[in-house]
Coordinates of N, CA and C in Angstrom, one line a residue:
M1 N -6.6 47.8 14.5 CA -6.8 47.3 13.1 C -6.2 46.2 12.7
K2 N -4.9 45.9 13.7 CA -4.7 44.3 13.5 C -5.0 43.5 13.6
K3 N -5.9 43.5 14.8 CA -6.8 42.5 15.8 C -7.8 42.1 14.7
K4 N -8.1 42.9 13.6 CA -9.2 42.9 12.5 C -8.8 42.5 11.4
I5 N -7.4 42.5 11.3 CA -6.6 41.5 9.9 C -6.8 40.1 10.2
S6 N -6.4 39.8 11.7 CA -6.2 38.6 11.8 C -7.4 38.3 12.0
L7 N -8.3 38.5 12.5 CA -9.7 37.9 12.2 C -10.4 37.7 11.6
L8 N -9.9 38.4 10.2 CA -10.6 38.0 8.7 C -10.0 37.0 7.9
G9 N -8.3 36.6 8.9 CA -7.7 35.9 8.1 C -8.0 34.6 8.9
L10 N -8.5 34.8 10.1 CA -8.8 33.3 10.9 C -10.3 33.0 10.0
V11 N -11.0 33.6 9.6 CA -12.4 33.3 9.5 C -12.5 32.7 8.1
L12 N -11.0 33.2 6.9 CA -11.0 32.9 5.4 C -10.6 31.2 5.7
I13 N -9.3 31.0 6.4 CA -9.1 29.8 6.8 C -9.9 28.6 7.3
L14 N -11.1 29.2 8.0 CA -12.0 28.9 8.6 C -12.8 27.8 7.6
V15 N -13.3 28.9 6.7 CA -14.3 28.6 5.6 C -13.8 27.8 4.9
L16 N -12.7 28.0 4.2 CA -11.8 26.9 3.4 C -11.3 25.6 4.0
G17 N -11.5 25.5 5.0 CA -11.1 24.3 5.8 C -12.6 23.4 6.0
F18 N -13.2 24.1 5.9 CA -14.6 23.4 6.1 C -15.2 23.4 4.2
T19 N -14.8 23.9 3.7 CA -15.2 23.9 1.6 C -14.3 22.3 1.5
G20 N -13.1 22.6 1.9 CA -12.6 21.6 1.8 C -12.8 19.9 2.0
C21 N -13.0 20.1 3.3 CA -13.4 19.1 4.1 C -14.9 18.4 3.7
S22 N -15.8 19.4 3.2 CA -17.2 19.1 3.0 C -17.1 18.5 1.1
K23 N -15.8 18.6 0.5 CA -15.6 18.3 -0.6 C -15.0 16.9 -0.4
S24 N -13.7 16.7 0.3 CA -13.3 15.5 0.4 C -14.3 14.3 1.1
E25 N -15.3 14.6 1.7 CA -16.1 14.3 2.7 C -17.7 14.3 2.0
T26 N -17.4 13.7 0.6 CA -19.1 14.1 -0.3 C -19.4 12.4 -0.3
E27 N -20.2 12.2 0.2 CA -20.9 10.8 -0.1 C -22.1 10.3 -1.5
Y28 N -21.5 9.2 -1.4 CA -21.9 8.7 -2.7 C -23.1 8.2 -2.4
N29 N -24.4 8.2 -3.1 CA -26.1 6.9 -3.5 C -25.3 5.6 -3.8
Q30 N -24.3 4.5 -3.4 CA -23.8 3.7 -4.0 C -24.9 2.7 -4.3
S31 N -26.1 2.7 -3.9 CA -27.1 1.6 -4.4 C -27.8 2.4 -5.4
E32 N -27.6 3.6 -5.2 CA -28.2 4.1 -6.6 C -27.3 4.2 -7.9
L33 N -26.2 4.3 -7.7 CA -25.2 4.4 -8.9 C -25.6 2.9 -8.8
E34 N -25.5 1.2 -8.2 CA -25.6 0.5 -9.0 C -26.8 -0.1 -9.8
Q35 N -27.8 0.4 -9.6 CA -28.9 0.5 -10.1 C -28.6 1.0 -11.7
Y36 N -27.9 2.5 -11.7 CA -27.7 2.8 -13.1 C -26.6 1.6 -13.6
A37 N -25.6 1.1 -13.1 CA -25.0 0.4 -13.7 C -25.3 -0.9 -14.1
N38 N -26.6 -1.2 -12.9 CA -27.2 -2.8 -13.8 C -28.2 -2.4 -14.7
F39 N -28.6 -1.3 -15.2 CA -29.4 -0.8 -16.0 C -28.9 -1.1 -17.5
I40 N -27.2 -0.3 -17.5 CA -26.3 -0.8 -18.7 C -26.2 -2.2 -19.0
I41 N -25.6 -2.8 -17.8 CA -25.2 -4.5 -18.1 C -26.7 -4.5 -19.0
Q42 N -28.0 -4.6 -17.9 CA -28.8 -5.7 -18.5 C -29.2 -5.0 -20.3
N43 N -29.0 -3.7 -20.7 CA -29.5 -2.9 -22.2 C -28.8 -3.7 -22.7
F44 N -27.1 -3.3 -22.4 CA -26.3 -3.8 -23.3 C -26.3 -4.9 -23.9
S45 N -26.5 -5.9 -22.3 CA -26.4 -7.3 -22.9 C -27.8 -8.1 -23.9
S46 N -28.7 -7.4 -23.6 CA -30.0 -8.0 -24.5 C -30.4 -7.1 -26.1
M47 N -29.3 -6.3 -26.2 CA -29.5 -5.3 -27.1 C -28.1 -6.3 -28.5
T48 N -28.8 -6.5 -29.4 CA -28.0 -6.7 -30.7 C -27.0 -5.5 -31.0
D49 N -26.1 -6.1 -31.8 CA -25.3 -4.4 -32.7 C -26.1 -3.9 -33.6
E50 N -26.9 -4.6 -34.0 CA -27.9 -3.5 -34.9 C -28.7 -2.3 -33.8
Q51 N -29.3 -3.0 -32.6 CA -30.0 -2.0 -32.0 C -29.0 -0.8 -31.5
L52 N -27.7 -1.2 -30.7 CA -26.8 -0.8 -30.4 C -26.4 0.2 -31.5
D53 N -26.2 0.0 -32.8 CA -26.0 0.8 -33.8 C -26.8 2.0 -34.3
Y54 N -28.0 1.4 -33.9 CA -29.2 2.7 -34.1 C -29.3 4.0 -33.1
F55 N -28.3 3.8 -31.9 CA -28.4 4.9 -31.2 C -27.2 5.7 -31.8
G56 N -26.2 5.6 -32.5 CA -25.7 6.4 -33.2 C -25.8 6.9 -34.4
E57 N -26.9 6.5 -35.2 CA -27.3 7.2 -35.8 C -29.0 8.6 -35.7
L58 N -28.7 8.5 -34.5 CA -29.4 10.0 -33.8 C -28.9 11.0 -33.7
N59 N -29.6 12.4 -34.0 CA -28.8 13.1 -33.4 C -28.2 13.8 -32.0
D60 N -27.7 14.6 -31.9 CA -27.3 15.0 -30.4 C -28.5 15.2 -30.1
L61 N -29.6 15.9 -30.0 CA -30.5 16.2 -29.3 C -31.3 15.6 -29.1
Q62 N -31.7 14.5 -30.3 CA -32.4 13.2 -29.9 C -31.9 12.1 -28.9
L63 N -30.4 12.0 -29.2 CA -29.8 11.2 -28.5 C -30.0 11.3 -26.9
D64 N -29.8 12.7 -26.3 CA -30.0 13.6 -25.2 C -30.9 13.4 -24.6
L65 N -32.3 13.5 -25.4 CA -33.9 13.1 -25.0 C -33.7 11.4 -24.7
T66 N -33.0 10.6 -25.7 CA -33.2 9.2 -24.8 C -32.8 8.8 -23.9
M67 N -31.8 9.4 -23.5 CA -30.9 9.8 -22.2 C -31.5 10.1 -21.2
L68 N -31.9 11.5 -21.3 CA -33.6 12.0 -19.8 C -34.3 10.7 -20.4
D69 N -35.1 9.8 -20.9 CA -36.1 9.5 -21.1 C -35.7 7.7 -20.1
T70 N -34.6 7.5 -20.4 CA -34.3 6.6 -19.7 C -34.3 6.6 -17.6
G71 N -33.8 8.2 -17.7 CA -33.5 8.4 -16.0 C -32.2 8.2 -15.4
V72 N -31.6 7.7 -16.9 CA -29.8 7.4 -16.4 C -29.0 9.1 -16.7
P73 N -28.4 9.2 -15.6 CA -27.7 10.5 -15.7 C -26.2 10.2 -16.4
I74 N -26.6 9.9 -17.6 CA -25.3 9.7 -18.6 C -25.2 11.0 -20.3
S75 N -24.7 11.6 -20.5 CA -24.7 12.5 -21.5 C -24.3 11.6 -22.8
G76 N -25.3 11.9 -24.1 CA -25.2 10.8 -25.2 C -24.1 10.7 -25.5
E77 N -22.9 11.4 -25.9 CA -21.8 11.1 -26.4 C -20.9 10.1 -25.5
N78 N -21.1 10.5 -24.1 CA -20.6 9.3 -23.1 C -21.4 8.1 -23.6
F79 N -22.4 8.2 -23.9 CA -22.9 6.9 -24.1 C -22.9 6.0 -25.0
L80 N -22.5 7.0 -26.2 CA -21.8 6.0 -27.2 C -20.6 5.4 -27.1
S81 N -19.4 6.2 -26.5 CA -18.3 5.8 -26.1 C -18.7 4.4 -25.2
M82 N -19.5 4.0 -23.9 CA -19.7 3.1 -23.4 C -20.0 1.4 -24.4
I83 N -21.0 2.5 -25.5 CA -21.3 0.9 -26.3 C -19.9 0.7 -27.4
D84 N -18.8 1.1 -27.3 CA -18.2 0.8 -28.2 C -17.2 0.1 -27.3
A85 N -17.1 0.7 -25.9 CA -16.0 -0.4 -24.9 C -17.1 -1.4 -24.5
W86 N -18.2 -1.6 -24.7 CA -18.7 -2.6 -24.7 C -18.8 -3.7 -26.0
K87 N -18.8 -3.3 -27.6 CA -18.7 -3.9 -28.3 C -17.4 -4.6 -27.9
A88 N -16.4 -4.1 -28.2 CA -15.1 -4.1 -27.6 C -14.3 -5.4 -27.1
A89 N -15.2 -5.3 -25.5 CA -15.1 -5.9 -24.5 C -15.7 -7.5 -25.5
E90 N -17.1 -7.2 -25.8 CA -17.3 -8.9 -26.3 C -16.6 -9.4 -27.4
E91 N -15.6 -8.8 -28.3 CA -14.8 -9.2 -29.2 C -13.4 -10.0 -28.5
E92 N -13.2 -9.1 -27.4 CA -11.8 -10.1 -26.9 C -12.3 -11.2 -26.0
C93 N -13.4 -10.9 -25.5 CA -13.7 -11.6 -24.2 C -15.1 -12.7 -24.5
G94 N -15.4 -12.3 -25.5 CA -16.8 -13.2 -25.9 C -18.1 -12.6 -25.6
E95 N -19.5 -13.4 -25.9 CA -20.5 -12.8 -25.4 C -20.5 -13.1 -24.0
F96 N -21.2 -11.8 -23.5 CA -21.6 -11.6 -22.5 C -22.5 -12.4 -21.9
V97 N -22.3 -13.5 -20.7 CA -22.8 -13.9 -19.8 C -23.8 -13.7 -18.9
S98 N -22.7 -13.2 -17.8 CA -23.2 -13.1 -16.3 C -22.1 -12.4 -15.4
A99 N -23.1 -11.5 -14.6 CA -22.9 -10.2 -13.6 C -22.8 -10.9 -12.0
T100 N -21.7 -11.1 -11.5 CA -22.5 -11.3 -10.0 C -23.3 -10.3 -9.5
G101 N -23.2 -9.0 -9.5 CA -24.3 -8.2 -9.6 C -23.6 -7.8 -8.3
E102 N -22.6 -8.2 -7.2 CA -22.0 -7.5 -6.2 C -20.7 -6.2 -6.6
Y103 N -20.9 -5.4 -6.2 CA -20.2 -4.1 -6.2 C -19.4 -3.5 -5.3
T104 N -17.7 -3.2 -5.4 CA -17.1 -2.3 -5.1 C -16.8 -1.1 -5.6
S105 N -17.0 0.2 -4.8 CA -16.6 1.3 -5.1 C -15.4 1.8 -4.5
E106 N -14.8 2.9 -5.1 CA -13.8 3.6 -5.0 C -13.5 5.2 -5.1
T107 N -13.5 5.7 -4.3 CA -13.9 7.4 -4.0 C -12.6 7.8 -4.6
T108 N -12.9 8.4 -5.4 CA -11.5 9.4 -6.5 C -11.5 11.1 -6.0
N109 N -10.8 11.7 -6.8 CA -10.8 13.3 -6.2 C -11.7 13.6 -7.7
D110 N -12.0 12.9 -8.5 CA -12.8 13.2 -9.5 C -14.3 12.8 -9.2
G111 N -14.3 11.9 -8.6 CA -15.7 10.8 -8.3 C -15.6 9.9 -7.7
V112 N -16.0 8.9 -8.4 CA -16.6 7.4 -7.8 C -16.2 6.5 -8.7
N113 N -15.8 5.1 -8.4 CA -15.5 4.3 -9.6 C -16.2 3.3 -8.8
L114 N -17.6 2.0 -9.6 CA -18.1 1.4 -9.4 C -17.3 -0.2 -10.2
M115 N -17.3 -0.8 -9.4 CA -16.5 -2.4 -10.1 C -17.6 -3.5 -9.5
T116 N -17.6 -4.4 -10.9 CA -18.2 -5.9 -10.3 C -17.8 -6.7 -11.5
D117 N -17.9 -8.1 -10.9 CA -16.9 -8.9 -11.7 C -18.4 -9.1 -13.0
A118 N -18.0 -9.6 -13.9 CA -18.7 -10.6 -14.9 C -17.8 -11.4 -15.7
Q119 N -19.0 -12.2 -16.0 CA -18.2 -13.9 -16.9 C -18.8 -13.7 -18.3
F120 N -17.7 -13.9 -19.3 CA -18.0 -13.5 -20.9 C -17.7 -15.0 -21.2
A121 N -18.3 -15.4 -22.0 CA -17.9 -16.6 -23.4 C -16.9 -17.2 -23.1
D122 N -15.8 -16.4 -23.2 CA -14.3 -16.8 -23.8 C -13.8 -16.8 -22.0
R123 N -14.0 -15.8 -21.5 CA -13.0 -15.8 -20.0 C -13.6 -14.6 -18.9
A124 N -13.5 -14.2 -17.6 CA -13.7 -13.8 -17.0 C -13.3 -12.1 -17.1
A125 N -13.8 -11.1 -16.6 CA -13.7 -9.6 -16.8 C -14.0 -8.9 -15.7
T126 N -13.4 -7.8 -15.4 CA -14.2 -7.1 -14.6 C -14.7 -5.7 -15.3
L127 N -15.7 -5.4 -14.2 CA -16.7 -4.0 -15.5 C -16.4 -2.6 -14.1
Q128 N -15.8 -1.7 -14.9 CA -15.5 -0.7 -13.9 C -16.5 0.2 -14.6
F129 N -17.4 0.9 -13.9 CA -18.1 2.2 -14.0 C -17.7 3.5 -13.4
T130 N -17.5 4.6 -14.3 CA -16.8 5.5 -13.7 C -18.0 6.7 -13.7
F131 N -17.8 7.3 -12.4 CA -19.1 8.3 -12.3 C -18.1 9.9 -11.5
D132 N -18.6 11.0 -12.2 CA -18.3 12.4 -11.8 C -18.8 12.5 -10.1
D133 N -18.2 13.9 -9.9 CA -18.5 14.2 -8.7 C -20.3 14.3 -8.0
E134 N -20.7 14.9 -9.3 CA -22.2 15.1 -9.0 C -22.9 13.6 -9.8
M135 N -22.2 12.2 -10.0 CA -23.0 11.1 -9.4 C -23.4 10.7 -10.9
N136 N -22.9 11.8 -12.2 CA -23.3 11.6 -13.5 C -22.0 10.4 -14.2
M137 N -22.8 9.6 -15.4 CA -21.8 8.3 -15.1 C -21.1 8.9 -16.7
E138 N -19.8 8.5 -16.7 CA -19.0 8.4 -18.0 C -18.6 7.7 -18.5
S139 N -18.1 6.8 -18.0 CA -17.4 5.5 -18.8 C -17.8 4.4 -18.3
I140 N -17.4 3.4 -19.2 CA -17.3 1.8 -18.5 C -15.9 1.4 -19.1
T141 N -15.4 0.6 -18.3 CA -14.2 -0.2 -18.3 C -14.2 -1.6 -18.1
V142 N -13.8 -2.6 -19.4 CA -14.0 -3.9 -19.1 C -12.5 -4.5 -19.5
S143 N -12.3 -4.7 -18.0 CA -11.1 -5.8 -18.0 C -10.9 -7.3 -18.1
A144 N -10.0 -7.4 -19.1 CA -10.1 -8.8 -19.2 C -9.2 -9.6 -18.5
D145 N -9.7 -10.7 -18.1 CA -9.0 -11.5 -16.7 C -8.2 -12.6 -17.5
Y146 N -6.4 -12.1 -17.9 CA -5.9 -13.1 -18.3 C -4.8 -14.1 -17.3
S147 N -4.8 -15.4 -17.8 CA -4.0 -16.6 -16.8 C -2.2 -15.8 -17.4
T148 N -1.6 -16.1 -16.1 CA -0.4 -16.6 -16.1 C 0.1 -16.9 -17.9
G149 N -0.1 -18.3 -17.9 CA 0.4 -19.0 -19.5 C -0.2 -17.5 -20.7
E150 N -1.4 -17.0 -20.4 CA -2.0 -16.6 -21.6 C -0.8 -15.1 -21.4
I151 N -0.8 -14.4 -20.1 CA 0.2 -13.2 -20.6 C 1.3 -13.8 -20.9
L152 N 2.0 -15.0 -20.5 CA 3.4 -14.9 -21.1 C 3.4 -15.7 -22.3
Q153 N 2.0 -15.8 -23.1 CA 2.3 -16.3 -24.2 C 2.1 -15.2 -25.3
K154 N 1.2 -14.0 -25.0 CA 1.3 -12.6 -25.7 C 2.5 -12.1 -25.8
A155 N 3.1 -12.2 -24.0 CA 4.6 -11.3 -24.2 C 5.6 -11.6 -25.1
G156 N 5.3 -13.3 -25.0 CA 6.5 -14.1 -26.5 C 6.2 -13.4 -27.4
L157 N 4.8 -14.1 -27.8 CA 4.7 -13.2 -29.4 C 4.6 -11.4 -29.7
N158 N 4.6 -11.0 -28.6 CA 4.6 -9.5 -28.9 C 6.4 -9.3 -29.3
T159 N 7.4 -10.2 -28.6 CA 8.6 -10.1 -28.7 C 9.2 -10.9 -29.6
I160 N 8.4 -11.8 -30.4 CA 8.8 -12.2 -32.0 C 8.4 -11.1 -32.6
L161 N 7.6 -10.7 -32.4 CA 6.7 -9.9 -33.9 C 7.9 -9.1 -33.7
G162 N 8.0 -8.4 -32.7 CA 8.8 -7.2 -32.6 C 10.3 -7.8 -33.0
M163 N 11.0 -8.4 -32.8 CA 12.2 -9.1 -33.2 C 12.5 -9.0 -35.0
G164 N 11.1 -10.3 -35.5 CA 10.6 -10.8 -36.7 C 10.9 -9.4 -37.5
T165 N 10.4 -7.8 -36.8 CA 9.9 -6.8 -37.6 C 11.6 -6.5 -38.0
V166 N 11.9 -6.2 -36.8 CA 13.8 -5.5 -36.7 C 14.1 -6.2 -37.6
F167 N 14.6 -7.4 -38.0 CA 15.0 -8.4 -38.7 C 15.3 -8.2 -40.3
V168 N 13.3 -8.2 -40.7 CA 13.1 -7.8 -41.9 C 13.5 -6.9 -42.3
V169 N 13.3 -5.8 -41.4 CA 14.2 -4.1 -42.0 C 15.3 -4.4 -42.4
L170 N 16.1 -4.9 -41.2 CA 17.3 -5.1 -41.5 C 18.2 -5.8 -42.8
I171 N 17.4 -6.7 -43.0 CA 17.6 -7.8 -44.2 C 17.2 -6.7 -45.6
F172 N 16.0 -6.0 -45.4 CA 15.7 -5.3 -46.4 C 16.4 -4.2 -46.8
L173 N 17.2 -3.6 -45.6 CA 18.7 -2.4 -45.9 C 19.1 -3.1 -46.4
S174 N 20.1 -4.3 -45.9 CA 21.1 -4.8 -46.4 C 20.9 -5.4 -48.2
F175 N 19.7 -5.6 -48.6 CA 19.5 -6.1 -50.0 C 20.0 -4.4 -50.8
V176 N 18.9 -3.2 -50.0 CA 19.2 -2.0 -50.6 C 20.7 -1.8 -50.8
I177 N 21.4 -2.0 -49.6 CA 23.1 -1.7 -49.6 C 23.5 -2.5 -51.2
Y178 N 23.4 -3.5 -51.1 CA 23.9 -4.4 -52.2 C 23.5 -4.1 -53.3
L179 N 22.0 -3.7 -53.9 CA 22.0 -3.2 -55.1 C 22.8 -1.7 -55.6
L180 N 23.3 -0.8 -54.7 CA 23.8 0.4 -54.7 C 25.0 0.2 -56.0
K181 N 25.6 -1.0 -55.7 CA 26.9 -1.2 -56.2 C 26.4 -0.9 -58.0
F182 N 25.7 -1.7 -58.0 CA 25.0 -1.6 -59.8 C 24.8 -0.3 -59.9
I183 N 24.7 0.4 -59.4 CA 24.2 1.9 -59.5 C 25.2 2.6 -61.1
P184 N 27.0 2.9 -60.6 CA 27.2 3.5 -61.6 C 27.5 2.6 -63.2
V185 N 27.2 1.3 -62.6 CA 27.2 0.4 -64.0 C 25.9 0.7 -65.0
L186 N 24.9 0.9 -64.3 CA 23.7 1.4 -64.9 C 24.2 2.7 -65.5
E187 N 24.6 3.6 -64.3 CA 24.7 4.8 -64.9 C 25.4 5.2 -66.0
K188 N 26.9 4.5 -66.4 CA 27.3 3.8 -67.6 C 26.8 4.0 -69.0
K189 N 26.2 2.6 -68.7 CA 25.4 2.2 -70.1 C 24.2 3.6 -70.7
F190 N 23.7 4.2 -69.2 CA 22.9 4.7 -70.1 C 23.4 6.1 -70.3
R191 N 24.5 6.7 -70.2 CA 25.4 7.7 -70.3 C 25.8 7.2 -72.2
G192 N 26.2 5.8 -72.2 CA 26.7 5.2 -73.7 C 26.0 5.6 -74.5
S193 N 25.0 4.4 -73.9 CA 23.6 4.6 -75.4 C 22.6 5.9 -75.3
S194 N 23.2 7.0 -74.3 CA 22.1 8.7 -74.8 C 23.2 9.0 -75.8
K195 N 24.4 8.9 -75.4 CA 25.6 9.7 -76.5 C 25.6 9.7 -78.0
A196 N 25.7 10.3 -78.8 CA 25.3 10.0 -80.2 C 26.4 9.9 -81.2
E197 N 26.4 9.1 -82.1 CA 27.7 8.7 -82.8 C 28.5 10.2 -83.3
P198 N 29.5 9.6 -83.1 CA 30.0 11.0 -83.4 C 30.7 11.1 -85.2
V199 N 30.5 12.0 -86.1 CA 30.3 12.5 -87.2 C 31.8 12.3 -87.7
A200 N 31.9 11.3 -89.2 CA 33.5 11.6 -89.4 C 33.7 12.4 -90.4
E201 N 35.1 13.4 -89.9 CA 35.4 14.2 -89.9 C 35.4 14.3 -91.9
A202 N 35.9 15.4 -92.4 CA 35.9 15.5 -93.7 C 37.3 15.3 -93.8
P203 N 37.9 14.6 -94.6 CA 39.6 14.5 -94.5 C 39.8 16.1 -95.0
K204 N 40.9 16.4 -94.4 CA 41.4 18.3 -94.8 C 42.6 17.8 -95.7
A205 N 42.5 18.9 -97.1 CA 43.0 18.8 -98.0 C 44.2 19.0 -98.1
S206 N 45.0 18.1 -98.8 CA 46.7 18.0 -98.2 C 46.9 19.8 -98.9
P207 N 48.2 19.6 -98.2 CA 48.7 21.6 -98.4 C 49.6 21.1 -100.1
A208 N 48.8 21.8 -101.1 CA 49.7 21.9 -102.4 C 51.0 22.0 -102.5
P209 N 51.7 21.2 -103.1 CA 53.4 21.1 -102.5 C 54.0 22.3 -103.5
A210 N 54.8 22.5 -102.7 CA 55.5 24.1 -103.0 C 55.7 23.6 -104.4
A211 N 56.6 25.3 -104.4 CA 57.5 25.2 -105.8 C 58.6 24.6 -106.0
A212 N 59.1 23.9 -107.1 CA 60.4 23.5 -106.9 C 61.3 24.8 -106.7
E213 N 61.7 24.9 -105.6 CA 62.6 26.1 -105.1 C 64.0 25.4 -105.7
P214 N 65.0 24.4 -105.2 CA 65.9 24.1 -105.5 C 66.2 24.2 -107.2
V215 N 65.1 23.8 -107.9 CA 65.6 23.9 -109.3 C 65.4 25.3 -109.6
A216 N 64.8 26.2 -108.5 CA 65.1 27.9 -109.1 C 66.3 27.8 -109.0
E217 N 67.0 27.8 -107.9 CA 68.1 28.3 -106.8 C 69.4 27.9 -107.9
A218 N 69.3 26.4 -108.6 CA 70.0 26.0 -109.3 C 70.3 27.1 -110.4
A219 N 69.3 27.0 -110.5 CA 69.1 28.4 -112.2 C 69.8 29.2 -111.7
D220 N 69.7 30.0 -110.7 CA 70.7 30.9 -109.9 C 71.8 30.8 -109.9
D221 N 72.3 29.7 -109.4 CA 73.5 29.5 -108.7 C 74.3 29.4 -110.6
T222 N 73.6 28.9 -111.3 CA 74.6 28.3 -112.7 C 74.8 29.8 -113.5
E223 N 73.3 30.4 -113.8 CA 73.9 32.0 -114.3 C 74.7 32.9 -113.7
L224 N 75.0 33.0 -111.9 CA 75.2 33.7 -111.2 C 77.0 32.9 -111.7
A225 N 77.2 31.5 -111.5 CA 78.6 31.4 -111.8 C 78.9 31.7 -113.1
A226 N 78.2 31.3 -114.2 CA 78.9 32.0 -115.8 C 79.0 33.5 -115.6
V227 N 78.3 33.9 -115.1 CA 78.4 35.6 -114.9 C 79.8 36.0 -114.2
I228 N 80.7 34.9 -112.6 CA 81.2 35.4 -112.7 C 82.5 34.9 -113.1
A229 N 82.4 33.7 -114.1 CA 83.5 33.4 -114.9 C 83.6 34.2 -116.0
A230 N 82.6 34.9 -116.4 CA 82.8 36.0 -117.6 C 83.4 37.0 -117.1
A231 N 83.1 37.1 -115.7 CA 83.9 38.6 -115.4 C 85.6 38.1 -115.1
I232 N 85.6 36.8 -114.7 CA 87.2 36.8 -114.5 C 87.8 36.5 -115.6
A233 N 87.4 35.8 -116.9 CA 88.0 35.6 -117.8 C 88.0 37.2 -118.7
A234 N 87.2 38.0 -118.5 CA 87.6 39.3 -119.1 C 88.8 40.2 -118.3
S235 N 88.7 39.9 -116.8 CA 90.0 40.3 -115.9 C 91.2 39.7 -116.4
E236 N 91.5 38.7 -117.0 CA 92.3 38.1 -117.1 C 92.7 38.0 -118.6
G237 N 91.7 38.3 -119.6 CA 92.0 38.6 -121.1 C 91.8 37.0 -121.9
T238 N 91.3 36.4 -121.0 CA 91.1 34.5 -121.8 C 89.8 34.6 -121.6
S239 N 89.6 33.1 -122.3 CA 87.9 32.7 -122.9 C 87.3 31.9 -121.3
T240 N 86.4 31.8 -121.2 CA 85.9 31.0 -120.2 C 85.8 29.5 -120.4
D241 N 86.5 28.8 -121.7 CA 86.2 28.4 -121.7 C 87.0 27.1 -120.5
G242 N 88.4 27.7 -120.1 CA 89.4 26.6 -119.4 C 88.6 27.3 -118.3
F243 N 87.6 27.6 -117.6 CA 87.4 28.0 -116.4 C 86.2 26.7 -116.0
V244 N 86.3 26.1 -114.6 CA 84.9 25.4 -114.5 C 85.0 25.7 -112.9
V245 N 83.5 26.2 -112.7 CA 83.2 26.7 -111.3 C 82.9 25.2 -110.1
R246 N 83.4 24.7 -109.3 CA 83.1 24.0 -108.3 C 82.0 24.3 -107.8
S247 N 82.2 25.4 -106.8 CA 81.2 26.0 -105.5 C 81.2 27.7 -106.0
I248 N 80.3 28.1 -105.2 CA 80.0 29.1 -105.0 C 79.9 29.5 -103.5
K249 N 80.6 30.4 -102.3 CA 80.5 30.8 -101.3 C 80.6 32.1 -101.1
R250 N 80.0 32.6 -100.6 CA 79.6 33.9 -100.4 C 80.7 35.0 -99.1
R251 N 80.8 35.6 -99.1 CA 82.2 35.9 -98.3 C 81.5 37.0 -97.4
K252 N 82.3 36.6 -95.9 CA 81.9 38.4 -95.2 C 81.8 39.3 -95.7
S253 N 82.9 40.0 -96.3 CA 83.6 41.4 -96.8 C 82.8 41.2 -98.4
N254 N 82.7 42.4 -98.6 CA 82.2 43.2 -100.4 C 83.5 43.1 -101.3
K255 N 84.9 43.5 -100.1 CA 85.6 43.7 -101.2 C 86.6 42.4 -101.4
W256 N 87.4 42.9 -102.6 CA 88.0 41.5 -103.4 C 88.9 42.0 -102.7
N257 N 89.6 40.4 -102.5 CA 91.0 40.7 -102.5 C 92.1 40.1 -103.7

């Protein structure tokens, strides 16, 4: 039983090994790939922008049928992406002039890349065509060749642009912070103008003068003095003509001494 299991495991290992080898050693027909690449270069370089835009107006079915008629193994979606990449390359490098026609290939895990040098009106560039493992064309990449001086110039411009943007933002923030001190002043003015003017209160009526109590008290004291004088005169058996009452004070005791 153990021998059968070991034999089965060995067979599986061999099968997987052969599968991996066949996958990694896939051979591509480079001449056929070069024909596809040359077809794209010749047609894109000879078409105007209006003619290239025509393909974008087709529906998916019409575009796929058109690709089948050309004989190039490429989907309609990938073809439109390649048109956009070609337009971007001409905007950056100028109008296409020529290609060397000499290709180099690079095999990857997903397929193969086919590269060739090309000359545009403004600068040279490298065209790279990408194919999947079934030799279907997927994309085109145009890499412009810049000199060392141009690379340094672009780097300097990018640095200046980045630093300039930072300083502009900092200046703007400083200006905003400076304006913050005026907010309390404006707030006070706004509140002062929004408050209604106070209404003058009616003067309160002054209290009526109290009755002249001292006069009444004085009258009572006079009467009291007269009564006391009469009482004294009666007890002494005299008249009140000889009595003069200077002041009247109440004693603490009610008894007469």
